[in-house]
PDB file of C-alpha atoms in Angstrom:
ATOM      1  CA  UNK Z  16       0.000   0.000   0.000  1.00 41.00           C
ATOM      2  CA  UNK Z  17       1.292   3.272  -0.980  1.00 43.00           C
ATOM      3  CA  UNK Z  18       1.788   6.280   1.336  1.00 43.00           C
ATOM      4  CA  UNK Z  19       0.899   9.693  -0.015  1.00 46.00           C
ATOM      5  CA  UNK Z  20       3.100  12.445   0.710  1.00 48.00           C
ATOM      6  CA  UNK Z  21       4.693  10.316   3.221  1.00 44.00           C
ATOM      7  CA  UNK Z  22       8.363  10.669   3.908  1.00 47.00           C
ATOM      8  CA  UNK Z  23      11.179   8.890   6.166  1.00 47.00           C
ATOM      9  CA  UNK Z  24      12.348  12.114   7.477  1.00 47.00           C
ATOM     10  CA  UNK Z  25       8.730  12.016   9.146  1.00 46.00           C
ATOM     11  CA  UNK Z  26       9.530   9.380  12.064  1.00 46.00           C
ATOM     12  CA  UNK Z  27      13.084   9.504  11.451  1.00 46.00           C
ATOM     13  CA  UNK Z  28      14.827  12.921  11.662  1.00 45.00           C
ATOM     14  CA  UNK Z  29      18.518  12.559   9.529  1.00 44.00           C
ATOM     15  CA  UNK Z  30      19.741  14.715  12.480  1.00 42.00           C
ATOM     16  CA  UNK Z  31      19.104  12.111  15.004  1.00 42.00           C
ATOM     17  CA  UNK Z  32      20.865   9.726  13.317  1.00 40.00           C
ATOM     18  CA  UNK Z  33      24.805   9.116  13.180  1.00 40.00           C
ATOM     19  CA  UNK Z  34      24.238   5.871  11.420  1.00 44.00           C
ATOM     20  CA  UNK Z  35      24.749   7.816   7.814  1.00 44.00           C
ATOM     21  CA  UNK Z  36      28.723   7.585   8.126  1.00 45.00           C
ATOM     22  CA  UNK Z  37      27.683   3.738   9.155  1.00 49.00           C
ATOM     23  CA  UNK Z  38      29.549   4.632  12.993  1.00 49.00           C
ATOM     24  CA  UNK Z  39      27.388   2.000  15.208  1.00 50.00           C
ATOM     25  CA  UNK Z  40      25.696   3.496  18.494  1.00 49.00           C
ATOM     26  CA  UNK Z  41      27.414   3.672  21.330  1.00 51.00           C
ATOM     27  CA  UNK Z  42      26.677   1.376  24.030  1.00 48.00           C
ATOM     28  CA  UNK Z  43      27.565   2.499  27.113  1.00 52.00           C
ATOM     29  CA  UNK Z  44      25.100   0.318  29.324  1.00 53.00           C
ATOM     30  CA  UNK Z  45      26.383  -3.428  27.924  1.00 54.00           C
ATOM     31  CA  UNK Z  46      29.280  -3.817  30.242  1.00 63.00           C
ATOM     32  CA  UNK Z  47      27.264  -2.955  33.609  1.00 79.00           C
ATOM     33  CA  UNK Z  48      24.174  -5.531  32.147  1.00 83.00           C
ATOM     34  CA  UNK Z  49      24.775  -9.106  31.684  1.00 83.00           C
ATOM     35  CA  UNK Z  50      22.778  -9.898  28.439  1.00 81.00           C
ATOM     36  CA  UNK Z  51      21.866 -13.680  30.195  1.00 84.00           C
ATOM     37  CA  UNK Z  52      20.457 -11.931  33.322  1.00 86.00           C
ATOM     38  CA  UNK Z  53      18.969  -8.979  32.311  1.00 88.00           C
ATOM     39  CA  UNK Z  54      15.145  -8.438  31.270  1.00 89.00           C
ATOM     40  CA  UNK Z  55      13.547  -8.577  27.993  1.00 89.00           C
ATOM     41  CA  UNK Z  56      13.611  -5.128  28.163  1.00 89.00           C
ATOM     42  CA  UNK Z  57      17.074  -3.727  29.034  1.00 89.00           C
ATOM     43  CA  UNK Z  58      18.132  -6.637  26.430  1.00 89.00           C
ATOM     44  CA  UNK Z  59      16.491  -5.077  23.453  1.00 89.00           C
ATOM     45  CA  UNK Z  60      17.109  -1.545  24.773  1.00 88.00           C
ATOM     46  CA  UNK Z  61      20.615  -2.094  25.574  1.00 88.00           C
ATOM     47  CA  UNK Z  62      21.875  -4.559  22.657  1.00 85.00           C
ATOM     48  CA  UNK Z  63      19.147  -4.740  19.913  1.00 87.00           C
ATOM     49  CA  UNK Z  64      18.059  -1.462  19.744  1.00 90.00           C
ATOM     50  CA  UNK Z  65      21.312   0.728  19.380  1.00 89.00           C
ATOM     51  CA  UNK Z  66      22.110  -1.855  16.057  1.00 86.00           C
ATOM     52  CA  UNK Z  67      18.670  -2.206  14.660  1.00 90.00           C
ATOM     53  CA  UNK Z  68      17.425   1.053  14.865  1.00 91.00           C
ATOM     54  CA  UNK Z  69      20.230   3.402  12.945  1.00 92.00           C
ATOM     55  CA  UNK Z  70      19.925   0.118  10.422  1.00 92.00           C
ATOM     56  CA  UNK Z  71      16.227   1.130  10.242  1.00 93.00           C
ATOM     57  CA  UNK Z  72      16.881   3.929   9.354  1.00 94.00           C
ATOM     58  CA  UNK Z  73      19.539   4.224   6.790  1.00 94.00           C
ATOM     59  CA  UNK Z  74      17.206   0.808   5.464  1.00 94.00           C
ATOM     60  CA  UNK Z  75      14.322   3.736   5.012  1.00 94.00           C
ATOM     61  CA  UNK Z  76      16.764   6.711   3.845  1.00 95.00           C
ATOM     62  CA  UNK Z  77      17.960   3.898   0.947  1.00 94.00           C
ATOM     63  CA  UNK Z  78      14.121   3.103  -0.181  1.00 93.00           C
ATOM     64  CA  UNK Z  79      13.556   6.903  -0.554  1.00 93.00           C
ATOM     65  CA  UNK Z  80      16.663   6.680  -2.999  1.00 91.00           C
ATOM     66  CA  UNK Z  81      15.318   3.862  -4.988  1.00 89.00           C
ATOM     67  CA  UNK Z  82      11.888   5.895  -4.551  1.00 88.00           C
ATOM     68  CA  UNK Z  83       9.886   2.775  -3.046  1.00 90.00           C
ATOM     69  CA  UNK Z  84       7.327   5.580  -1.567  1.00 91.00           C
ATOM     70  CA  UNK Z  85       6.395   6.306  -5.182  1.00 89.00           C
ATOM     71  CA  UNK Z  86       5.932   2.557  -7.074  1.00 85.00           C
ATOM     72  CA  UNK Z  87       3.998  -0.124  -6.307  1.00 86.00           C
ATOM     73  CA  UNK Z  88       7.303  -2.571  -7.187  1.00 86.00           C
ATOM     74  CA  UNK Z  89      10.845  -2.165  -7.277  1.00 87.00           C
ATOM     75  CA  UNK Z  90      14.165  -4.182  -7.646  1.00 88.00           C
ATOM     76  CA  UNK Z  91      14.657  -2.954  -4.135  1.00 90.00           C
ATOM     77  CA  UNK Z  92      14.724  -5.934  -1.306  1.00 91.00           C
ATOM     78  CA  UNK Z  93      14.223  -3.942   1.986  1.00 92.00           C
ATOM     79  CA  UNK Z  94      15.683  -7.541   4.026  1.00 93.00           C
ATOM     80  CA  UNK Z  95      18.589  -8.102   1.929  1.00 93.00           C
ATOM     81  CA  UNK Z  96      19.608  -4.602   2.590  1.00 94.00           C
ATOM     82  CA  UNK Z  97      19.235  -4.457   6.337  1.00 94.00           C
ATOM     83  CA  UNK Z  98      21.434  -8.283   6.475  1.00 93.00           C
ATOM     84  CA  UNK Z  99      23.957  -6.514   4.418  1.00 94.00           C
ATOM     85  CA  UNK Z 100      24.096  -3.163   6.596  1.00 93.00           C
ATOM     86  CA  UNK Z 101      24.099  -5.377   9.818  1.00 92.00           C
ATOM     87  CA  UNK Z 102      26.569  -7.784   8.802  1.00 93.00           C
ATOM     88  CA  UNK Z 103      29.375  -4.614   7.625  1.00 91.00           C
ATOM     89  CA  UNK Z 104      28.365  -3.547  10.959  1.00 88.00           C
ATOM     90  CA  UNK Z 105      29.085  -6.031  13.344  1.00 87.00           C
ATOM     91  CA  UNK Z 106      31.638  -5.598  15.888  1.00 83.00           C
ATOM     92  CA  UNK Z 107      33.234  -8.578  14.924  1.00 85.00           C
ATOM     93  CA  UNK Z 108      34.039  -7.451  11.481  1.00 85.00           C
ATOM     94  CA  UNK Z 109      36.139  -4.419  12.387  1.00 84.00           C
ATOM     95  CA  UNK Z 110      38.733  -3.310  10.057  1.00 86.00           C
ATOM     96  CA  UNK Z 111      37.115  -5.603   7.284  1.00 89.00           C
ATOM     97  CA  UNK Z 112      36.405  -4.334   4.304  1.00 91.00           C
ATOM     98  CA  UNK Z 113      32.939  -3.697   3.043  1.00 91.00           C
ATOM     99  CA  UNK Z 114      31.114  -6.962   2.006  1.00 91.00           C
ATOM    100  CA  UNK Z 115      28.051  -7.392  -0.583  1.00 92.00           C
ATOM    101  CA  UNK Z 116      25.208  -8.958   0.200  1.00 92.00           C
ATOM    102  CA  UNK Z 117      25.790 -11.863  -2.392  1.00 91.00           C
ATOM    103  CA  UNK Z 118      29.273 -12.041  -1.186  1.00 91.00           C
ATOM    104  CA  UNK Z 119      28.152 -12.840   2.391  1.00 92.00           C
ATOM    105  CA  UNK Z 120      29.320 -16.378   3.343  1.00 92.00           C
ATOM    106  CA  UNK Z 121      25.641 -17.371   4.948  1.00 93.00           C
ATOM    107  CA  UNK Z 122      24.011 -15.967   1.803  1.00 92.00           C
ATOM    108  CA  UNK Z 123      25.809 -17.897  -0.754  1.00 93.00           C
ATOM    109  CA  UNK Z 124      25.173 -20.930   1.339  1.00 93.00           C
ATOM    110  CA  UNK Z 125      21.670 -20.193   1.530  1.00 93.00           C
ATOM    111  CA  UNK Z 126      21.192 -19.377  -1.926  1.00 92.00           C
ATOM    112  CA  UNK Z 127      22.865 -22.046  -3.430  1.00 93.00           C
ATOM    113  CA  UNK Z 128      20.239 -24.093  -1.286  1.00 93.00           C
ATOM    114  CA  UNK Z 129      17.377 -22.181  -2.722  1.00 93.00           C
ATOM    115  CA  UNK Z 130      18.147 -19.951  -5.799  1.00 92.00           C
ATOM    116  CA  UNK Z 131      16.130 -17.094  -6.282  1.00 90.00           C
ATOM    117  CA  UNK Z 132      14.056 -16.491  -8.891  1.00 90.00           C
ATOM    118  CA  UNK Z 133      15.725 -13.379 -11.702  1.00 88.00           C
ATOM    119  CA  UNK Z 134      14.696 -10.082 -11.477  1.00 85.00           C
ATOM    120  CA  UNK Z 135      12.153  -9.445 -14.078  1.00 87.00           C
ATOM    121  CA  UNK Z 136      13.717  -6.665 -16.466  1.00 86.00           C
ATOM    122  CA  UNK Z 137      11.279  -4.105 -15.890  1.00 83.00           C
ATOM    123  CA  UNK Z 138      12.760  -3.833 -12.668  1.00 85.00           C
ATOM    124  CA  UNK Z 139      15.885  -3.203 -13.669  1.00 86.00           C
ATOM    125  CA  UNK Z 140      15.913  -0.610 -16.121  1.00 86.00           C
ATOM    126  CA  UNK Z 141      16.220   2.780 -15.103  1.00 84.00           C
ATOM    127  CA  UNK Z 142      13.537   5.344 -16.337  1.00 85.00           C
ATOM    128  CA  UNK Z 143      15.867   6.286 -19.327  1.00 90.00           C
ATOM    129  CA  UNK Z 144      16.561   2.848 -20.741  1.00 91.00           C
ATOM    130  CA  UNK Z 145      12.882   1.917 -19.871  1.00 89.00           C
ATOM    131  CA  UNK Z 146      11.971   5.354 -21.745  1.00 92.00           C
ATOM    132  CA  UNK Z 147      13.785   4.250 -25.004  1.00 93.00           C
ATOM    133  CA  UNK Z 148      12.214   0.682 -25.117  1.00 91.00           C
ATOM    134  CA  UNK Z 149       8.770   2.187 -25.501  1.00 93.00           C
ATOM    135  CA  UNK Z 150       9.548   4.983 -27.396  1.00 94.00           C
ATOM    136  CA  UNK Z 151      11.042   2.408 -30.004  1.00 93.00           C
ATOM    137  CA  UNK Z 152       8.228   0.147 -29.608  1.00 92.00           C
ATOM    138  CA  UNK Z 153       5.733   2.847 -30.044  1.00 93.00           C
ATOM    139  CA  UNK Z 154       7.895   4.256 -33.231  1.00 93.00           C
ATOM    140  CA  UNK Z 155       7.661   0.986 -34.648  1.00 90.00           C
ATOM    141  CA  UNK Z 156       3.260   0.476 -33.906  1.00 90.00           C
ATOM    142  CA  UNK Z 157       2.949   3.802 -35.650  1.00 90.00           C
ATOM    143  CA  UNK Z 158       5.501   3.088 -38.767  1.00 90.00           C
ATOM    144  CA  UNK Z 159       3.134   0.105 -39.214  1.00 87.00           C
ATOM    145  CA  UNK Z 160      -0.539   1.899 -38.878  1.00 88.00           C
ATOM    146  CA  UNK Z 161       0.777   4.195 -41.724  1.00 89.00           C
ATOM    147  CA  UNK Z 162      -1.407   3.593 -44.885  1.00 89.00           C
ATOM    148  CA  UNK Z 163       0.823   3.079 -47.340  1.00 89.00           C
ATOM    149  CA  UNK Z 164       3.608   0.549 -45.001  1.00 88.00           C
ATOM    150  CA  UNK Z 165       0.115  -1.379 -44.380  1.00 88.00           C
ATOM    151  CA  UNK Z 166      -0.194  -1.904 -48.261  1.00 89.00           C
ATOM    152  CA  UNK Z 167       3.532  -2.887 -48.642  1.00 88.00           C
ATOM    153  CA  UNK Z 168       3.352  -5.762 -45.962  1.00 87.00           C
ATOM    154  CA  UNK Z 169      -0.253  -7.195 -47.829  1.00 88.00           C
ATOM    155  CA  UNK Z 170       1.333  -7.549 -50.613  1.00 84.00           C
ATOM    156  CA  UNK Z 171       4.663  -8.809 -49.376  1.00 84.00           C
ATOM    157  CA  UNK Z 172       1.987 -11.663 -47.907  1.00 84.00           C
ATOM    158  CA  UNK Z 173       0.518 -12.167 -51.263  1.00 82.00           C
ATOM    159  CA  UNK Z 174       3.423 -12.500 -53.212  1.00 79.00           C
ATOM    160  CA  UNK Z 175       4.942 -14.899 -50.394  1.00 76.00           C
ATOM    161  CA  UNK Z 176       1.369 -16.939 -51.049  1.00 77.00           C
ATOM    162  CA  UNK Z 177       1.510 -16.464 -54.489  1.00 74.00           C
ATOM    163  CA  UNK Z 178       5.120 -18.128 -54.628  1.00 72.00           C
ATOM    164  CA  UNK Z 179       4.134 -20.773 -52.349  1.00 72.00           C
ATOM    165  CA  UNK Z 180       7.398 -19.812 -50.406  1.00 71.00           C
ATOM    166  CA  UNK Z 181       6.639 -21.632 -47.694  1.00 73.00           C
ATOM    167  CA  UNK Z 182       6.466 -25.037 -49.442  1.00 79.00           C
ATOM    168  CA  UNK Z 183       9.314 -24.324 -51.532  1.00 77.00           C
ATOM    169  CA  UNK Z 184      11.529 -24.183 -48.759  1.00 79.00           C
ATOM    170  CA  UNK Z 185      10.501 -27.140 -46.994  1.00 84.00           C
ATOM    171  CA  UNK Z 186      11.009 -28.981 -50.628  1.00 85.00           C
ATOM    172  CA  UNK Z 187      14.782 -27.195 -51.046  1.00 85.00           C
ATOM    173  CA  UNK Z 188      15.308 -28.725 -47.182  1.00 89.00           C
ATOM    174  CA  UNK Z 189      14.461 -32.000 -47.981  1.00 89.00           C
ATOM    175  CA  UNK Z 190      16.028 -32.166 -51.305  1.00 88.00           C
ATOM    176  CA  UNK Z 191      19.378 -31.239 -49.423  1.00 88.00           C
ATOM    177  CA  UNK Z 192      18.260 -34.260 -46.527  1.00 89.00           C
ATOM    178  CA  UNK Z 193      18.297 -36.239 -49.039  1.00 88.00           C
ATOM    179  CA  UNK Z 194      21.206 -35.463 -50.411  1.00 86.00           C
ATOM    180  CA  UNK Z 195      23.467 -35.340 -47.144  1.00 85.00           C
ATOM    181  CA  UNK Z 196      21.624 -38.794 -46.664  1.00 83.00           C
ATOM    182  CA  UNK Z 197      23.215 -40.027 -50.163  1.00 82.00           C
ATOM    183  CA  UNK Z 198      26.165 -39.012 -49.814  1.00 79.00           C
ATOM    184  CA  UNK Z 199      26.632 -40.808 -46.463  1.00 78.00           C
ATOM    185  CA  UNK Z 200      25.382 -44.089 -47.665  1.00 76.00           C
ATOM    186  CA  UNK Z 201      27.876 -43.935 -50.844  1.00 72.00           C
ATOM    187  CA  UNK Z 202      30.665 -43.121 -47.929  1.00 71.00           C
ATOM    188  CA  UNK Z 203      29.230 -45.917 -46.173  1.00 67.00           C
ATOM    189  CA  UNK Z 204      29.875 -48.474 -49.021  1.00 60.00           C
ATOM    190  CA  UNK Z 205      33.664 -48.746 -49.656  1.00 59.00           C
ATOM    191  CA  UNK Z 206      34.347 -48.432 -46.014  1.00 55.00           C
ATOM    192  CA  UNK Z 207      32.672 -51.634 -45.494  1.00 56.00           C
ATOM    193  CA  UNK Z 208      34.027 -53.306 -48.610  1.00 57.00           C
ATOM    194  CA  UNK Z 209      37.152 -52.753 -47.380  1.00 58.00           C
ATOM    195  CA  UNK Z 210      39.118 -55.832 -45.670  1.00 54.00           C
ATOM    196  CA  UNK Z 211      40.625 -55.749 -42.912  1.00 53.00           C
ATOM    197  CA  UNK Z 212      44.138 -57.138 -42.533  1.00 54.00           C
ATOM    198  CA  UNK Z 213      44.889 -60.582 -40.430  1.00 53.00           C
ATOM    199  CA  UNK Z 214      47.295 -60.683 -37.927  1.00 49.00           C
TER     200      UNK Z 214
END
């Protein structure tokens, strides 16, 4: 369902955010809380929430770029985004370089398991190559409505009825079966008239 006017600036101010140079929120509060111990609550608040939420964000400041606000469908893939953005941001991975998504050990595992379907190729053009395929296609419906091309393609059918071209290809194909066919058999003949030698 599309949104209206509706932007991610809305519910998430860029100026509360210092996930945009991808810097991870500090967290202060995880070495006085023991994550086994601790509550639901101060869990999420203390080690999901820091992570997730800057990822949330930058996930919606990326769909306004590939303007998912505005079209029904898009090549974008709001989940593979957020795994890639999480996984580049991991603690763990410091000093790494950047990793894409498809380059992700996990992911090539997985898909390898189950392959994804392509991208259809509407998806993937961007609004000028998109533009030119229907400008040529449209080009190409009018060149064809015009009056007098109309008249040149009847009797282009015609004459090709006239001519029988149809069945005279088929016959020039089968005349050259037949001779391929010929021409093997005489091959054929002396190489099994000929003896071979005894030991």
């Amino acid at each position: 369902m599309l949104f209206h006017g509706f932007s991610a600036e809305h519910c998430f101010p860029v100026s509360h955010f210092t996930m945009i140079s991808h810097t991870p929120c500090p967290q202060d509060k995880s070495e006085t809380i023991n994550p086994k111990t601790c509550s639901p609550k101060e869990y999420l608040e203390t080690f999901i929430f820091p992570v997730l939420l800057p990822g949330m964000a930058s996930l919606l400041h990326q769909a306004k770029k590939e303007k998912c606000f505005e079209r029904k469908r898009t090549k974008f893939i709001a989940c593979d985004f957020l795994t890639e953005w999480l996984y580049n941001q991991n603690p763990k991975r410091a000093g790494e370089p950047f990793t894409e998504f498809f380059s992700i050990p996990f992911v090539e595992e997985r898909l390898k398991q189950h392959p994804r379907p392509p991208i259809p190729l509407s998806l993937l053009l961007t609004e000028e190559e998109a533009a030119l395929y229907i400008q040529s296609f449209w080009r190409a419906c009018v060149v064809r409505c015009d009056p007098e091309i109309q008249e040149l393609r009847q009797w282009q059918k015609k004459l090709r009825e006239a001519k029988h071209i149809h069945q005279r290809v088929k016959i020039f194909w089968a005349k050259q079966e037949q001779k391929v066919k010929c021409q093997m058999e005489d091959d054929a003949v002396p190489a099994a008239k000929m003896k071979i030698p005894s030991s």
